[in-house]
Amino acid sequence: MTTQWTEQKPEPGRSGQPGVPLLVTRPLEHAEGFGRTVEDRFGSRIAVVQSPLMRTDFPPIDLPKGPHAAVIFTSIIGVAAVASLAHTLPKRAICVGKATAARARVAGFDAVSADGASEEVIGYLVSQNAGGKLLHLRGAVVRGDLAGRLTSQGIPTDEAVVYRQFDLPLSEAAQGVLRQKGPVIVPLFSPRSARLFQAQLPQTISADLHLVVISEAAAMASAGVPARQIHVAARPDGESLLDAVGDLLDLIAPP
């Protein structure tokens, strides 16, 4: 399937003009919350269009035999999946970023943030005393083998799948926005989201696409999207991604 793209010059933002459409592609369980965060921060400058690209299921959890010195969380969803089991798990939690660590603390864990992605989690643990075998609580689809890499570096690590995510199509509202002329902002929180977005694009696009991605890996996965610009967040976390959305908005639709 060939995607046709009509390039348009973005119209400058002016008081009283409709907000720039922003497609919310976060998983179904987090889409509304992220949409509210965007609206609270940018107000009428943004018009939120909901189009979750994934939904999450929580299967029965089969935890490997311990004891474990700590758990590893590489997503907020992983924390949500085991929140009801927190009393049966180690109190110590190593988390991929600040938002995940904050959610883990609410769930009762003594959580620290590695302030990055999987590479930063590995670097943090290599530089620390793990104190025993670790347990990575993850989704069914992940980038790389975190447990295997840690084990190969002398930090024994088990893993357990605690959630699964299933693809969703672009919403009719999102498809309609993509067929209209004018700028559209699309935040993408993972390489998988980037690939799903590319696969779901309508055949004919008239919108002027501006992608804001959470990491270089997500940028690489977005390479086939006919975007005018791809902005990479300064750090791989939600707050930095929102900062990048703000910087982009100032360029394409100044207040």
Short mmCIF file of C-alpha atoms in Angstrom, two decimals:
data_model
loop_
_atom_site.label_atom_id
_atom_site.label_comp_id
_atom_site.label_asym_id
_atom_site.label_seq_id
_atom_site.Cartn_x
_atom_site.Cartn_y
_atom_site.Cartn_z
CA MET A 1 0.00 0.00 0.00
CA THR A 2 1.44 3.37 -1.04
CA THR A 3 0.75 6.34 1.17
CA GLN A 4 0.13 9.56 -0.73
CA TRP A 5 0.98 12.76 1.08
CA THR A 6 0.05 16.27 0.12
CA GLU A 7 2.48 18.66 1.81
CA GLN A 8 0.91 21.77 3.25
CA LYS A 9 2.39 24.82 4.93
CA PRO A 10 1.25 24.99 8.55
CA GLU A 11 -1.01 27.94 9.26
CA PRO A 12 0.18 30.26 12.03
CA GLY A 13 -1.75 30.06 15.26
CA ARG A 14 -3.85 33.11 16.06
CA SER A 15 -6.16 33.97 18.91
CA GLY A 16 -9.62 32.65 18.18
CA GLN A 17 -8.40 30.02 15.74
CA PRO A 18 -9.21 26.33 16.37
CA GLY A 19 -6.57 24.45 18.31
CA VAL A 20 -3.98 22.33 16.51
CA PRO A 21 -5.22 18.71 16.44
CA LEU A 22 -3.18 16.36 18.63
CA LEU A 23 -3.73 12.63 18.23
CA VAL A 24 -3.64 10.73 21.53
CA THR A 25 -2.31 7.27 20.65
CA ARG A 26 -1.60 6.08 24.20
CA PRO A 27 -3.06 2.71 25.26
CA LEU A 28 -6.79 2.80 25.92
CA GLU A 29 -6.37 2.73 29.70
CA HIS A 30 -4.22 5.89 29.72
CA ALA A 31 -5.56 7.82 26.73
CA GLU A 32 -8.16 9.93 28.54
CA GLY A 33 -5.78 10.84 31.35
CA PHE A 34 -3.09 11.93 28.92
CA GLY A 35 -5.66 13.90 26.93
CA ARG A 36 -6.68 15.78 30.08
CA THR A 37 -3.02 16.48 30.89
CA VAL A 38 -2.52 17.95 27.41
CA GLU A 39 -5.65 20.09 27.71
CA ASP A 40 -4.68 21.32 31.18
CA ARG A 41 -1.25 22.37 29.95
CA PHE A 42 -2.02 23.85 26.53
CA GLY A 43 -5.68 24.81 26.78
CA SER A 44 -7.45 25.83 23.59
CA ARG A 45 -4.21 25.86 21.59
CA ILE A 46 -4.62 22.08 21.23
CA ALA A 47 -7.63 20.07 20.05
CA VAL A 48 -7.30 16.54 21.48
CA VAL A 49 -8.37 13.71 19.17
CA GLN A 50 -8.52 10.32 20.88
CA SER A 51 -7.18 7.31 18.98
CA PRO A 52 -5.61 4.70 21.30
CA LEU A 53 -3.49 2.26 19.31
CA MET A 54 -3.49 -0.48 21.96
CA ARG A 55 -5.61 -1.93 24.73
CA THR A 56 -4.21 -3.84 27.69
CA ASP A 57 -5.27 -7.17 29.17
CA PHE A 58 -4.02 -8.55 32.47
CA PRO A 59 -3.65 -12.35 32.36
CA PRO A 60 -3.18 -14.54 35.45
CA ILE A 61 0.33 -13.97 36.77
CA ASP A 62 2.73 -16.87 37.25
CA LEU A 63 5.62 -15.54 39.31
CA PRO A 64 8.94 -17.43 39.24
CA LYS A 65 10.22 -18.90 42.47
CA GLY A 66 12.15 -16.48 44.66
CA PRO A 67 13.47 -15.11 46.78
CA HIS A 68 14.08 -11.88 44.88
CA ALA A 69 15.89 -8.84 46.22
CA ALA A 70 13.99 -6.33 44.08
CA VAL A 71 11.59 -5.96 41.18
CA ILE A 72 12.17 -4.04 37.95
CA PHE A 73 9.41 -2.01 36.32
CA THR A 74 9.89 -0.72 32.76
CA SER A 75 6.37 0.70 32.43
CA ILE A 76 3.58 2.19 34.50
CA ILE A 77 1.29 -0.57 33.22
CA GLY A 78 3.57 -3.16 34.80
CA VAL A 79 3.05 -1.48 38.17
CA ALA A 80 -0.73 -1.44 37.70
CA ALA A 81 -0.69 -5.14 36.80
CA VAL A 82 0.82 -6.19 40.14
CA ALA A 83 -0.51 -3.48 42.46
CA SER A 84 -2.81 -5.95 44.20
CA LEU A 85 0.16 -8.31 44.72
CA ALA A 86 2.55 -5.70 46.06
CA HIS A 87 2.46 -7.18 49.58
CA THR A 88 3.82 -10.49 48.20
CA LEU A 89 6.68 -8.90 46.24
CA PRO A 90 9.99 -7.34 47.33
CA LYS A 91 9.56 -3.79 48.57
CA ARG A 92 12.50 -2.49 46.55
CA ALA A 93 11.70 -1.48 42.96
CA ILE A 94 13.99 -0.18 40.22
CA CYS A 95 11.96 1.79 37.68
CA VAL A 96 12.65 3.02 34.18
CA GLY A 97 11.61 6.62 34.87
CA LYS A 98 10.19 9.08 37.37
CA ALA A 99 6.52 8.56 36.47
CA THR A 100 6.83 4.79 36.85
CA ALA A 101 8.67 5.21 40.15
CA ALA A 102 5.98 7.58 41.43
CA ARG A 103 3.25 5.08 40.55
CA ALA A 104 5.24 2.28 42.21
CA ARG A 105 5.52 4.30 45.43
CA VAL A 106 1.75 4.77 45.46
CA ALA A 107 1.43 0.98 45.14
CA GLY A 108 3.63 0.54 48.22
CA PHE A 109 7.08 -0.05 46.73
CA ASP A 110 10.31 1.61 47.82
CA ALA A 111 11.03 2.78 44.29
CA VAL A 112 13.96 4.51 42.60
CA SER A 113 14.14 5.83 39.04
CA ALA A 114 16.90 5.04 36.55
CA ASP A 115 15.82 8.18 34.65
CA GLY A 116 15.93 6.71 31.17
CA ALA A 117 15.14 3.58 29.21
CA SER A 118 16.25 -0.04 29.49
CA GLU A 119 19.88 0.92 28.92
CA GLU A 120 19.76 3.25 31.90
CA VAL A 121 18.15 0.54 34.03
CA ILE A 122 21.02 -1.79 33.18
CA GLY A 123 23.60 0.91 33.85
CA TYR A 124 22.02 1.75 37.19
CA LEU A 125 21.96 -1.87 38.34
CA VAL A 126 25.51 -2.58 37.16
CA SER A 127 26.71 0.38 39.23
CA GLN A 128 24.75 -0.67 42.33
CA ASN A 129 24.74 -3.65 44.64
CA ALA A 130 21.74 -5.63 43.41
CA GLY A 131 21.66 -7.55 46.69
CA GLY A 132 20.40 -10.78 45.14
CA LYS A 133 18.30 -12.08 42.29
CA LEU A 134 15.99 -9.57 40.58
CA LEU A 135 12.55 -9.93 38.98
CA HIS A 136 11.55 -8.00 35.84
CA LEU A 137 7.76 -7.58 35.65
CA ARG A 138 7.03 -6.83 32.01
CA GLY A 139 4.62 -6.90 29.10
CA ALA A 140 4.41 -9.71 26.57
CA VAL A 141 6.10 -7.55 23.90
CA VAL A 142 9.36 -5.84 24.85
CA ARG A 143 12.41 -4.41 23.11
CA GLY A 144 15.44 -6.52 23.96
CA ASP A 145 16.08 -9.07 26.68
CA LEU A 146 16.60 -7.06 29.85
CA ALA A 147 16.66 -10.09 32.17
CA GLY A 148 19.07 -11.95 29.91
CA ARG A 149 21.43 -9.00 29.61
CA LEU A 150 21.51 -8.42 33.35
CA THR A 151 22.10 -12.11 34.01
CA SER A 152 24.96 -12.15 31.50
CA GLN A 153 26.56 -9.27 33.43
CA GLY A 154 26.49 -11.16 36.70
CA ILE A 155 23.13 -9.92 38.02
CA PRO A 156 20.77 -12.94 38.05
CA THR A 157 17.34 -11.77 36.89
CA ASP A 158 14.06 -13.61 36.42
CA GLU A 159 11.11 -12.24 34.47
CA ALA A 160 7.34 -12.58 34.42
CA VAL A 161 4.77 -11.40 31.86
CA VAL A 162 2.13 -9.43 33.76
CA TYR A 163 0.22 -7.76 30.91
CA ARG A 164 -0.48 -8.08 27.20
CA GLN A 165 -1.35 -5.35 24.71
CA PHE A 166 -3.45 -5.74 21.58
CA ASP A 167 -3.50 -3.47 18.54
CA LEU A 168 -6.38 -1.09 17.86
CA PRO A 169 -7.19 0.72 14.57
CA LEU A 170 -7.05 4.48 14.18
CA SER A 171 -10.33 6.05 15.22
CA GLU A 172 -12.62 7.54 12.58
CA ALA A 173 -12.00 10.96 14.11
CA ALA A 174 -8.23 10.52 13.74
CA GLN A 175 -8.55 9.35 10.14
CA GLY A 176 -10.71 12.38 9.37
CA VAL A 177 -8.14 14.77 10.84
CA LEU A 178 -5.35 13.14 8.83
CA ARG A 179 -7.30 13.68 5.59
CA GLN A 180 -7.74 17.40 6.28
CA LYS A 181 -5.23 20.11 5.49
CA GLY A 182 -3.30 21.74 8.30
CA PRO A 183 -0.82 20.78 11.04
CA VAL A 184 -1.42 17.71 13.21
CA ILE A 185 0.75 16.76 16.20
CA VAL A 186 1.23 13.06 16.98
CA PRO A 187 3.03 12.09 20.21
CA LEU A 188 4.38 8.53 20.12
CA PHE A 189 5.50 6.87 23.34
CA SER A 190 7.25 3.77 22.01
CA PRO A 191 8.71 2.18 18.87
CA ARG A 192 5.72 -0.16 18.81
CA SER A 193 3.29 2.78 18.80
CA ALA A 194 5.28 4.34 15.96
CA ARG A 195 5.07 1.17 13.88
CA LEU A 196 1.35 0.79 14.58
CA PHE A 197 0.68 4.40 13.63
CA GLN A 198 2.53 3.98 10.34
CA ALA A 199 0.65 0.77 9.54
CA GLN A 200 -2.73 2.40 10.24
CA LEU A 201 -2.26 5.55 8.15
CA PRO A 202 -4.94 6.25 5.53
CA GLN A 203 -3.89 5.90 1.90
CA THR A 204 -4.32 9.63 1.30
CA ILE A 205 -3.03 12.13 3.84
CA SER A 206 -3.44 15.88 3.48
CA ALA A 207 -2.42 16.78 7.03
CA ASP A 208 0.94 18.30 7.81
CA LEU A 209 2.25 15.69 10.28
CA HIS A 210 4.53 16.65 13.16
CA LEU A 211 5.67 13.69 15.26
CA VAL A 212 6.91 14.03 18.83
CA VAL A 213 8.59 10.79 19.94
CA ILE A 214 9.88 9.65 23.29
CA SER A 215 13.24 8.25 22.14
CA GLU A 216 15.64 7.81 19.25
CA ALA A 217 14.38 4.22 18.94
CA ALA A 218 10.85 5.54 18.43
CA ALA A 219 12.19 8.04 15.89
CA MET A 220 13.82 5.22 13.92
CA ALA A 221 10.55 3.26 13.99
CA SER A 222 8.80 6.37 12.62
CA ALA A 223 11.09 6.68 9.60
CA GLY A 224 8.40 5.53 7.17
CA VAL A 225 5.79 8.05 8.35
CA PRO A 226 5.42 10.97 5.89
CA ALA A 227 6.06 13.59 8.55
CA ARG A 228 7.30 17.13 8.06
CA GLN A 229 9.22 16.92 11.34
CA ILE A 230 10.13 14.33 13.95
CA HIS A 231 10.97 15.82 17.35
CA VAL A 232 12.70 13.61 19.93
CA ALA A 233 12.08 14.34 23.61
CA ALA A 234 15.15 15.43 25.57
CA ARG A 235 14.64 12.49 27.94
CA PRO A 236 12.56 9.33 27.51
CA ASP A 237 9.74 10.33 29.85
CA GLY A 238 6.27 11.81 29.59
CA GLU A 239 7.16 15.23 30.99
CA SER A 240 9.97 15.71 28.46
CA LEU A 241 7.66 14.60 25.67
CA LEU A 242 5.11 17.23 26.74
CA ASP A 243 7.89 19.83 26.80
CA ALA A 244 8.72 18.87 23.20
CA VAL A 245 5.04 19.22 22.25
CA GLY A 246 5.10 22.73 23.72
CA ASP A 247 8.25 23.69 21.81
CA LEU A 248 6.73 22.39 18.59
CA LEU A 249 3.43 24.16 19.21
CA ASP A 250 5.27 27.47 19.65
CA LEU A 251 6.82 26.97 16.21
CA ILE A 252 3.80 25.90 14.18
CA ALA A 253 1.08 27.88 15.97
CA PRO A 254 2.56 30.68 18.09
CA PRO A 255 0.22 32.02 20.79
#
